[in-house]
PDB file of C-alpha atoms in Angstrom:
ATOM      1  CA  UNK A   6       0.000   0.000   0.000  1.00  0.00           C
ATOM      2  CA  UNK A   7       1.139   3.452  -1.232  1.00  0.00           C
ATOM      3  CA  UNK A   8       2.011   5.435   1.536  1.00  0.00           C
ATOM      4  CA  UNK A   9       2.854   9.385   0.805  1.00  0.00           C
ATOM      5  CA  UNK A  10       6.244  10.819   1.822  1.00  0.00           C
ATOM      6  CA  UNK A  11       5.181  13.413   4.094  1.00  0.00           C
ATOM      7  CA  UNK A  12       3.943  10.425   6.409  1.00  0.00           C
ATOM      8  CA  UNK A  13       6.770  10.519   8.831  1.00  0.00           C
ATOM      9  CA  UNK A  14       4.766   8.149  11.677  1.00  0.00           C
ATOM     10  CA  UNK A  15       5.759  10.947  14.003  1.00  0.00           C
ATOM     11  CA  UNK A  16       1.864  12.299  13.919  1.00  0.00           C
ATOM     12  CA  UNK A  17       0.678   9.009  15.826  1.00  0.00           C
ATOM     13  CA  UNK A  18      -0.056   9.617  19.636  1.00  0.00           C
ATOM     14  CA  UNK A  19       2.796  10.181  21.818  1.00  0.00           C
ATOM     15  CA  UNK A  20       1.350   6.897  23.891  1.00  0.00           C
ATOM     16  CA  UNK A  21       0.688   5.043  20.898  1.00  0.00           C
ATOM     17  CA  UNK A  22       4.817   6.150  19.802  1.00  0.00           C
ATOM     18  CA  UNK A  23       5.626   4.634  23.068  1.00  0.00           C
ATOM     19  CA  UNK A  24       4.202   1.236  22.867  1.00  0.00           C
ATOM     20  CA  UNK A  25       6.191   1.470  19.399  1.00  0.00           C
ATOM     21  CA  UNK A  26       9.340   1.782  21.142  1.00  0.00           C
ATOM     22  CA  UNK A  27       9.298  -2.298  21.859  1.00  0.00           C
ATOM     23  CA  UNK A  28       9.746  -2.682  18.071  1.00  0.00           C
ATOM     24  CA  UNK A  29      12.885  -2.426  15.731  1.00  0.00           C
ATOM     25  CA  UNK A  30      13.887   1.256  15.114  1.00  0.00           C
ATOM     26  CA  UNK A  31      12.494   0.840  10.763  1.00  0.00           C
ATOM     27  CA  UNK A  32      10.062  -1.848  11.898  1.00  0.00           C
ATOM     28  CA  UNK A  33       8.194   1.112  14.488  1.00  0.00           C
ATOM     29  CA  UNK A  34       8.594   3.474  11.191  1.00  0.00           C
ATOM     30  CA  UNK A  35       6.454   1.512   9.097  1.00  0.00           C
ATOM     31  CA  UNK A  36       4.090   0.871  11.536  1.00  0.00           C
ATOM     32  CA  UNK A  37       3.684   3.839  12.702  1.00  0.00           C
ATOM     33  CA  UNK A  38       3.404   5.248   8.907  1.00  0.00           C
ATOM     34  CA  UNK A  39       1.022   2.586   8.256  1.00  0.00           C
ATOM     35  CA  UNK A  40      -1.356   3.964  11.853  1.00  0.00           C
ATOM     36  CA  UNK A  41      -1.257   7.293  10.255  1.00  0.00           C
ATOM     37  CA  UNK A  42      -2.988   6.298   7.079  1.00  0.00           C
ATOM     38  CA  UNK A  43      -5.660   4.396   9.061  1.00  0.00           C
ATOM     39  CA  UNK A  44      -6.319   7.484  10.656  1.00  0.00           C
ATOM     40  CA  UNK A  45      -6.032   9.687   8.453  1.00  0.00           C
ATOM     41  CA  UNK A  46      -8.425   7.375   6.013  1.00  0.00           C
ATOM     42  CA  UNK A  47     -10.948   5.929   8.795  1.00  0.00           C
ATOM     43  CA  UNK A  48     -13.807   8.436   8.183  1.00  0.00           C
ATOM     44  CA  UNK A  49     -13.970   8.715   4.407  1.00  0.00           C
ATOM     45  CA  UNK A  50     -12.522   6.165   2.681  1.00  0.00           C
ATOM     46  CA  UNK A  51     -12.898   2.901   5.437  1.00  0.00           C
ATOM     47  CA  UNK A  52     -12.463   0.350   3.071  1.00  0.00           C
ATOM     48  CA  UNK A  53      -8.624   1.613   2.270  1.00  0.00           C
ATOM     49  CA  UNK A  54      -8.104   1.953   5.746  1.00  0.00           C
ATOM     50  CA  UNK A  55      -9.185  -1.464   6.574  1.00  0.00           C
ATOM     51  CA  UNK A  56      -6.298  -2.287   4.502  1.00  0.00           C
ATOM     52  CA  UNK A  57      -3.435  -0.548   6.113  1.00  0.00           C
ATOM     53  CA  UNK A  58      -4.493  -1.580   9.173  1.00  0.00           C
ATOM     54  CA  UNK A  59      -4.008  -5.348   7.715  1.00  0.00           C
ATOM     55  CA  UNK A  60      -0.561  -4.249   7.200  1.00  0.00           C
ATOM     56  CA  UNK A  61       0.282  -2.539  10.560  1.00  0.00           C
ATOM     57  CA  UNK A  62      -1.487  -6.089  11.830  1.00  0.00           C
ATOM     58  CA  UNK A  63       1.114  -8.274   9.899  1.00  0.00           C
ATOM     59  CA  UNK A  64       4.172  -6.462  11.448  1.00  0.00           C
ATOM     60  CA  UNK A  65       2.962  -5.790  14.884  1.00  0.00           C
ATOM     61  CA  UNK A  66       0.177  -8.218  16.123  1.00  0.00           C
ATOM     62  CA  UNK A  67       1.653  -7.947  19.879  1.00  0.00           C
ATOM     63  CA  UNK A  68       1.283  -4.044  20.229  1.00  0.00           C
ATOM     64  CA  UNK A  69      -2.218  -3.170  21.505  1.00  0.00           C
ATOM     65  CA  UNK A  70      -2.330   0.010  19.759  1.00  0.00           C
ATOM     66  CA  UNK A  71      -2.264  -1.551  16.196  1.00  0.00           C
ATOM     67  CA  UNK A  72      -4.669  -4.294  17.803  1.00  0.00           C
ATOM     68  CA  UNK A  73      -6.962  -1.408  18.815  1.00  0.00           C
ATOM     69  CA  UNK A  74      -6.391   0.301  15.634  1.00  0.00           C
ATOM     70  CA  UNK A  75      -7.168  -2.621  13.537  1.00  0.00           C
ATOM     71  CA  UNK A  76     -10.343  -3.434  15.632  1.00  0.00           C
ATOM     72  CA  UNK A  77     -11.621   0.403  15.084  1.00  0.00           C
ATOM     73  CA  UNK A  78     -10.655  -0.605  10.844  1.00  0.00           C
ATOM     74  CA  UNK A  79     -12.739  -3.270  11.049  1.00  0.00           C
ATOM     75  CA  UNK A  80     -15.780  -1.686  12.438  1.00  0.00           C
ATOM     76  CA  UNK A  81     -15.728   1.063  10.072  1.00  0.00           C
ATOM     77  CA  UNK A  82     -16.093  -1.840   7.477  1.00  0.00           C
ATOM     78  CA  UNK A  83     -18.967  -3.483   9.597  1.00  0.00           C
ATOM     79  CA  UNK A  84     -16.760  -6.611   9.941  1.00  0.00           C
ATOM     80  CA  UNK A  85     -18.154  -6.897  13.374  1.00  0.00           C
ATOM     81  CA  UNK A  86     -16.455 -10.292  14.160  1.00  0.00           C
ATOM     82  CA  UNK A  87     -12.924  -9.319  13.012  1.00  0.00           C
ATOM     83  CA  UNK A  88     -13.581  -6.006  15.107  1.00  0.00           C
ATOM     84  CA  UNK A  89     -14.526  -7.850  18.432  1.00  0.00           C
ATOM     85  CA  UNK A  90     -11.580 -10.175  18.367  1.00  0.00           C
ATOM     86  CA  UNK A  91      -9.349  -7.151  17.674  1.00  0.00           C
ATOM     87  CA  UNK A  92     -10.544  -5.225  20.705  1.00  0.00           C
ATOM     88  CA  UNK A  93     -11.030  -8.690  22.628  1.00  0.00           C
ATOM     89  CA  UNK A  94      -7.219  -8.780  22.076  1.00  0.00           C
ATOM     90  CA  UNK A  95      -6.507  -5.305  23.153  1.00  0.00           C
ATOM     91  CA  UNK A  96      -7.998  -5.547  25.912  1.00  0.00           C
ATOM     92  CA  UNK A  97      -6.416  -8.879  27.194  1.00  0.00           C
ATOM     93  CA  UNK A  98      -2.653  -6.879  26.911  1.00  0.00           C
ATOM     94  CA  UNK A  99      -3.731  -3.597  28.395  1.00  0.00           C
ATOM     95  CA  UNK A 100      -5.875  -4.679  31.096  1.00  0.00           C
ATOM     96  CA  UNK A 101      -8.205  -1.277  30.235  1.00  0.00           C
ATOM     97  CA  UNK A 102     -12.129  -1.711  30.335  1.00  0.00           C
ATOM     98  CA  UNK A 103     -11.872   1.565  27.862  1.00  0.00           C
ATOM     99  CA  UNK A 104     -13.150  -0.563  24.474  1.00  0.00           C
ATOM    100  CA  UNK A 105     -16.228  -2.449  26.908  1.00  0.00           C
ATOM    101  CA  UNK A 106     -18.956   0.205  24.579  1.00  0.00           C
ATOM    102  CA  UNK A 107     -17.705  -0.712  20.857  1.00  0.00           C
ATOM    103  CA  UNK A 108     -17.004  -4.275  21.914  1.00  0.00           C
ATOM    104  CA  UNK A 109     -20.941  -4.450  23.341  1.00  0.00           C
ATOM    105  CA  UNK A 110     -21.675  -2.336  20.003  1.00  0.00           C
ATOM    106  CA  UNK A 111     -19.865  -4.952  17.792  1.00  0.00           C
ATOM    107  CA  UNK A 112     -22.503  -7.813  19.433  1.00  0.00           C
ATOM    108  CA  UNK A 113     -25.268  -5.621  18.530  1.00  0.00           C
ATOM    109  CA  UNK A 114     -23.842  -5.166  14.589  1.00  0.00           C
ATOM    110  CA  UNK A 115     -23.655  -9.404  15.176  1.00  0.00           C
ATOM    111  CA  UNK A 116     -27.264  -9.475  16.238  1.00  0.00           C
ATOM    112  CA  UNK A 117     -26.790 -10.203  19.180  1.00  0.00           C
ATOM    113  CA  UNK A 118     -28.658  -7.553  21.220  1.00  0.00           C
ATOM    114  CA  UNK A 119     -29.002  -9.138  24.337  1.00  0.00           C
ATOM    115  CA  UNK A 120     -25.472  -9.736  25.103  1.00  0.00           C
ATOM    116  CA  UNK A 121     -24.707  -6.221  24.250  1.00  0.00           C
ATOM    117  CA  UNK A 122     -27.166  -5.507  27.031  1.00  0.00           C
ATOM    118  CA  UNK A 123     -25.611  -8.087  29.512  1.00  0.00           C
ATOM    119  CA  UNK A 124     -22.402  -6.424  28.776  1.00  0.00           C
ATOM    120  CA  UNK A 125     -24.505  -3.060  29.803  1.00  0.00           C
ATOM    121  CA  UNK A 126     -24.807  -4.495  33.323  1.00  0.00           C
ATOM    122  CA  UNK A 127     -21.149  -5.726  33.831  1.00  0.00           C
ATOM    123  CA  UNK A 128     -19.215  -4.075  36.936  1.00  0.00           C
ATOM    124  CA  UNK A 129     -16.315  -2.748  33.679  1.00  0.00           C
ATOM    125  CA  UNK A 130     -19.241  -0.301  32.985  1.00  0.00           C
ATOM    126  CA  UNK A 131     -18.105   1.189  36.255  1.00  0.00           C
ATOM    127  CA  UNK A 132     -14.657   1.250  35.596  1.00  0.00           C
ATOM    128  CA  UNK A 133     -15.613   3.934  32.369  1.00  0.00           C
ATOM    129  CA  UNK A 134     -14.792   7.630  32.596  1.00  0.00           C
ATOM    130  CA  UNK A 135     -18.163   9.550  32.141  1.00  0.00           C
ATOM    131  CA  UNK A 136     -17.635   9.815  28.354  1.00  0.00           C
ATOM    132  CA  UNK A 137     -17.665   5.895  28.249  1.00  0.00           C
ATOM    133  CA  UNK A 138     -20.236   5.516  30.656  1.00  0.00           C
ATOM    134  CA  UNK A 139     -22.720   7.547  28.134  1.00  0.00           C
ATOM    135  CA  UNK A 140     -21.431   5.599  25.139  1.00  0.00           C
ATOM    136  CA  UNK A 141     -22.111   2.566  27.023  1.00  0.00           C
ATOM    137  CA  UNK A 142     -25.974   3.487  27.086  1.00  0.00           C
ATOM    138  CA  UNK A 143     -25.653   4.936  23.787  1.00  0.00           C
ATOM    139  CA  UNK A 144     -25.411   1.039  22.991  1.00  0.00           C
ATOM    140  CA  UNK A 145     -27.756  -0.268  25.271  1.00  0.00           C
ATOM    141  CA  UNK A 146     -30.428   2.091  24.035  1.00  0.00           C
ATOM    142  CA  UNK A 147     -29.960   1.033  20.768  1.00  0.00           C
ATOM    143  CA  UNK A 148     -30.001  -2.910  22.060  1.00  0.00           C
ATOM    144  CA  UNK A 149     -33.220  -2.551  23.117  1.00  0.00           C
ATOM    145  CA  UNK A 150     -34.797  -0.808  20.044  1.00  0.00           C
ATOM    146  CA  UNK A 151     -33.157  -3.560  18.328  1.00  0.00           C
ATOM    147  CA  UNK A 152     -35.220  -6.157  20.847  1.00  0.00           C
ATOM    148  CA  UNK A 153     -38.455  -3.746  19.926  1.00  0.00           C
ATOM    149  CA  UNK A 154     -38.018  -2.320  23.045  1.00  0.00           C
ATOM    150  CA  UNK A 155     -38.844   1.614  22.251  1.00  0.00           C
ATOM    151  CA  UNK A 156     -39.954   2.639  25.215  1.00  0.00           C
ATOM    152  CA  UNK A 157     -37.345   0.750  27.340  1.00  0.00           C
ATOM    153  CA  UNK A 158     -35.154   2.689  25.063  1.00  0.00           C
ATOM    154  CA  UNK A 159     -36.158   6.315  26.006  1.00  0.00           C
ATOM    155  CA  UNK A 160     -36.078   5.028  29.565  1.00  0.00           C
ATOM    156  CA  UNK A 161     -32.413   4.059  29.264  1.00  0.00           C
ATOM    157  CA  UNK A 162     -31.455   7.536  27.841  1.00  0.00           C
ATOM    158  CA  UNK A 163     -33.353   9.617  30.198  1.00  0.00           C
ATOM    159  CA  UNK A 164     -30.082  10.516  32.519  1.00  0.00           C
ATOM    160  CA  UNK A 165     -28.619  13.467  34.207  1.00  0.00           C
ATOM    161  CA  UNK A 166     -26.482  14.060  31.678  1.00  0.00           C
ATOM    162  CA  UNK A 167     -28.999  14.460  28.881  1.00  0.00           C
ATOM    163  CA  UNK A 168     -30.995  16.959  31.438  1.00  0.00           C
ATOM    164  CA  UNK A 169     -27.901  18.716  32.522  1.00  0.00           C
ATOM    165  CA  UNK A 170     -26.953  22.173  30.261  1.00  0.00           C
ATOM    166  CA  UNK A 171     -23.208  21.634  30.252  1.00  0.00           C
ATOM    167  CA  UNK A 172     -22.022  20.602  26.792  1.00  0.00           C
ATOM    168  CA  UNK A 173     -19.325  17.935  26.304  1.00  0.00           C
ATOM    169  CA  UNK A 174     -18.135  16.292  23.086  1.00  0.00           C
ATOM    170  CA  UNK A 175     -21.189  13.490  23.924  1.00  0.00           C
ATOM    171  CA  UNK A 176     -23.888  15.774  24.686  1.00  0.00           C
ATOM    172  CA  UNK A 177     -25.200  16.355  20.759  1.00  0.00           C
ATOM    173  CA  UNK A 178     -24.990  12.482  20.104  1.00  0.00           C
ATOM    174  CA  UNK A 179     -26.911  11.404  23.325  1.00  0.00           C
ATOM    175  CA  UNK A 180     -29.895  14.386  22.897  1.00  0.00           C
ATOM    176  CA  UNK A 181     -29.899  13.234  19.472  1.00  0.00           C
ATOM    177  CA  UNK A 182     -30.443   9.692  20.188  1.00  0.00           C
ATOM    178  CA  UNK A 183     -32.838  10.736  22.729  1.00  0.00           C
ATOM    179  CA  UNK A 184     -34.937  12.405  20.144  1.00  0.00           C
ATOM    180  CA  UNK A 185     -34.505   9.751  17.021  1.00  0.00           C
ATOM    181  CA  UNK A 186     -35.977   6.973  20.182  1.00  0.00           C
ATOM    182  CA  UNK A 187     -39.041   9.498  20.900  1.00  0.00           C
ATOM    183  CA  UNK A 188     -39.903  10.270  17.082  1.00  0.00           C
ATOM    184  CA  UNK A 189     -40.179   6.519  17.136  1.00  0.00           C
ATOM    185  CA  UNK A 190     -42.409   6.491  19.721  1.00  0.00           C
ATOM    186  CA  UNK A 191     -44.538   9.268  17.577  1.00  0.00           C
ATOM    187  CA  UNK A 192     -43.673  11.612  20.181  1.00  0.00           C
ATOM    188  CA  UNK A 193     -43.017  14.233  17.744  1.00  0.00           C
ATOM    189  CA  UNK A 194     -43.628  17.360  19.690  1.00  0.00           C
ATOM    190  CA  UNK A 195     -41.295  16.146  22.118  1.00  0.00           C
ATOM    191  CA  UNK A 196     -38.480  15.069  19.065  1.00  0.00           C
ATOM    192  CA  UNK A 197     -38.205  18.142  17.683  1.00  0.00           C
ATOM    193  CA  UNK A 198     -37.586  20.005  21.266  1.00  0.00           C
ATOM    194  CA  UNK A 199     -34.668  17.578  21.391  1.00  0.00           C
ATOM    195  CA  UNK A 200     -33.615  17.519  18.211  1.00  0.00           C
ATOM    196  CA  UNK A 201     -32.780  21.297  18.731  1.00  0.00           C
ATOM    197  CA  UNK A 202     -31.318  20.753  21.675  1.00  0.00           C
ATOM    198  CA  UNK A 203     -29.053  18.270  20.094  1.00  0.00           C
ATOM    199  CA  UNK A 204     -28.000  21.190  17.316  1.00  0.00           C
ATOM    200  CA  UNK A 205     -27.795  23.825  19.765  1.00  0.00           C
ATOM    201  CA  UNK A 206     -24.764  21.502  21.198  1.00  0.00           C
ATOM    202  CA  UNK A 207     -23.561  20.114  17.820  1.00  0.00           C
ATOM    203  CA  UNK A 208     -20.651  22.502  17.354  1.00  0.00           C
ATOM    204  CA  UNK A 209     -18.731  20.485  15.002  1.00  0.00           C
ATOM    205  CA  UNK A 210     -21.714  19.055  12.957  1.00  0.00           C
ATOM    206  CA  UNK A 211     -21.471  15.147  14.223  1.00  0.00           C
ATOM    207  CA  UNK A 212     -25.013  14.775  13.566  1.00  0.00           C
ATOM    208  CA  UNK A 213     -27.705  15.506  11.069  1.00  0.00           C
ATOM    209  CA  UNK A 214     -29.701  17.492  13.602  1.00  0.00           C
ATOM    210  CA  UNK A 215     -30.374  20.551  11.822  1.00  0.00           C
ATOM    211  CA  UNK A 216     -31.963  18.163   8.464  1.00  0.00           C
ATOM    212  CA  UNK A 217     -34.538  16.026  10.832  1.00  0.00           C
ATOM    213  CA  UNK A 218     -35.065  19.590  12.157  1.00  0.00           C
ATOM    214  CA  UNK A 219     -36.312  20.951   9.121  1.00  0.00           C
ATOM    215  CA  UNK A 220     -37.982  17.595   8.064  1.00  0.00           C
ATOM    216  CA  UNK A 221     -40.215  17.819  10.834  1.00  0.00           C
ATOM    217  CA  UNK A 222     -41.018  21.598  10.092  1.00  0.00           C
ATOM    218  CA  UNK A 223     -42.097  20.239   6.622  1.00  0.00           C
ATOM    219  CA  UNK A 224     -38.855  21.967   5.165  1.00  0.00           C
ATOM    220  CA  UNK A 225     -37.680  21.370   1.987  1.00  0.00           C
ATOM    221  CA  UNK A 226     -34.602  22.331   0.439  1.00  0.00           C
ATOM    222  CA  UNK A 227     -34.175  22.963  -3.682  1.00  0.00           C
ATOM    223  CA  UNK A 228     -31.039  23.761  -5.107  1.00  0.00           C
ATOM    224  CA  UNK A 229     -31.413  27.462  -6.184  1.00  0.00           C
ATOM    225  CA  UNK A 230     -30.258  26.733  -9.578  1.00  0.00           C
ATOM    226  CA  UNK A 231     -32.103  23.787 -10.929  1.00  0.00           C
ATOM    227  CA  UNK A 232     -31.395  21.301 -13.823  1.00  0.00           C
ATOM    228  CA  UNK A 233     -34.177  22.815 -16.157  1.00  0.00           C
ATOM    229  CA  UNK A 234     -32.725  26.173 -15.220  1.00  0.00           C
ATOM    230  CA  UNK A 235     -29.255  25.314 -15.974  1.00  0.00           C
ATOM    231  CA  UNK A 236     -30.591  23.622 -19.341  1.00  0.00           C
ATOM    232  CA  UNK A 237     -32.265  26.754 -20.217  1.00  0.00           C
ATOM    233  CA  UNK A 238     -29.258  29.194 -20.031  1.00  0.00           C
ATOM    234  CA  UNK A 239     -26.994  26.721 -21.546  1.00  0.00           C
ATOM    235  CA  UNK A 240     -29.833  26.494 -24.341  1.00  0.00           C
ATOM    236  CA  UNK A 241     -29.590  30.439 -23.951  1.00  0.00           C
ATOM    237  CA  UNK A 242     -26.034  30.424 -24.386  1.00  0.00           C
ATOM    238  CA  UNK A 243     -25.722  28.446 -27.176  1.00  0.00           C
ATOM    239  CA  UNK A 244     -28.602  30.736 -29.050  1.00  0.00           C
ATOM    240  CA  UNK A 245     -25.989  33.436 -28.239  1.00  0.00           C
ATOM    241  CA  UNK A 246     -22.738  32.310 -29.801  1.00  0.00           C
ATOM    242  CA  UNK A 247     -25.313  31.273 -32.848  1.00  0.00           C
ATOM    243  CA  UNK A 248     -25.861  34.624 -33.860  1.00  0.00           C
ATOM    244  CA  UNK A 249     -22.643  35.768 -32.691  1.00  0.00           C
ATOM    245  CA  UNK A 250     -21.267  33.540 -34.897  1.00  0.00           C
ATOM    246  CA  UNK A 251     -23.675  35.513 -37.621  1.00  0.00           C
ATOM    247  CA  UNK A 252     -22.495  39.009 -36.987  1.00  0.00           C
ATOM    248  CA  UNK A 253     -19.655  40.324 -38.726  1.00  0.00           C
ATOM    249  CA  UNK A 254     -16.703  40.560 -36.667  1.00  0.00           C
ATOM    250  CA  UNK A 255     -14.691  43.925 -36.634  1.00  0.00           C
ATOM    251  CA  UNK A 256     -11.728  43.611 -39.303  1.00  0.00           C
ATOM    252  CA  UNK A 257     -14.365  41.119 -41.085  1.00  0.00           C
ATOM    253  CA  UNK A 258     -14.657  41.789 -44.857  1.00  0.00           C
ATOM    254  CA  UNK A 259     -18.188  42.766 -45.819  1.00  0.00           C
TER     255      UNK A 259
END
């Protein structure tokens, strides 16, 4: 896999460099070149990610970080399996209960709701920071509108962080989810209150808040120039250099 020059490896996390520090002085270069590009790729272009992270795999299956990195490749691709085992992995050599959401996540993308749920309910759910602990019932709302369970679902996102007014990098997601679960419910009065609420906090545009927004306000959105428009003028334009073509140029004889 191509990998561009300016991608020294030097970008990666200082704690991820670290853990590269066991390996060969070249061999840590090319993985940590190869961690960039999974990065780098992970949000647009998955599939090619996937890929490198196959690579940084092959050369350095005993470092967590490419374990965790590969696991995160994986899931981007939906290969929910491959993703688990990654993460399973990662865990086992680092001991952290940090992964316990996307690993619970990965049962639910392998249909298998009610472990996710289970895995709600485990003591490691304790062991989260507060940003894992919402993530963790990010999942286990979604588990139980996967069981049909709507209303459960609201239940398990109504928390004091989605009623508190501080915003944190989780606070758009969870009022979001909160609002997709009660437009579900046909509780659409209450949807769009949260649905604004989850814009108002949406400062770098991780959600489609502001488009369910203007769905529900029976807002529609045309491109200002349309096709027939633009067929029109180019229609115009070519009548144009017609009879501009028929008018004598200056210097033209006759």
């Amino acid at each position: 896999m191509p990998i561009p020059p300016e991608v020294t490896g030097e970008e990666i996390d200082p704690d991820v460099r670290q853990e590269l520090m066991s390996l060969p002085k070249g061999l840590a270069e090319d993985v940590a070149r190869n961690l960039v590009m999974v990065a780098q790729l992970i949000d647009e272009e998955p599939e090619k990610a996937y890929e490198y992270s196959r690579i940084a795999l092959r050369l350095a299956s005993r470092v967590a970080a490419v374990r965790e990195a590969a696991g995160f490749a994986a899931y981007a691709t939906q290969k929910y399996a491959e993703a688990l085992a990654e993460f399973r992995a990662a865990r086992r050599m680092t001991g952290s209960v940090e992964l316990w959401p996307v690993m619970a996540d990965c049962e639910r993308g392998l249909g298998r709701p009610e472990r996710a749920l289970a895995m709600a309910g485990e003591a490691e759910v304790q062991k989260l920071d507060k940003a894992g602990q919402v993530e963790m019932r990010l999942v286990a709302a979604g588990a139980r509108r996967d069981m049909g369970q709507l209303d459960a679902a609201i239940v398990t996102l109504q928390s004091p962080e989605l009623a508190s007014n501080a915003n944190h990098p989780w606070t758009a997601r969870l009022r979001y989810a909160y609002a997709d679960a009660l437009l579900a419910a046909e509780r659409e009065r209450e949807a769009r209150e949260w649905f604004a609420k989850a814009l108002e906090a949406d400062k770098d545009g991780s959600t489609d808040a502001s488009d369910r927004l203007a769905e529900l306000d029976g807002v529609e959105f045309v491109d200002a120039f349309d096709d027939s428009e633009e067929a029109d003028a180019e229609h115009g334009d070519a009548e144009g250099d017609d009879q501009d073509a028929d008018e004598p140029r200056e210097g033209d004889e006759g």
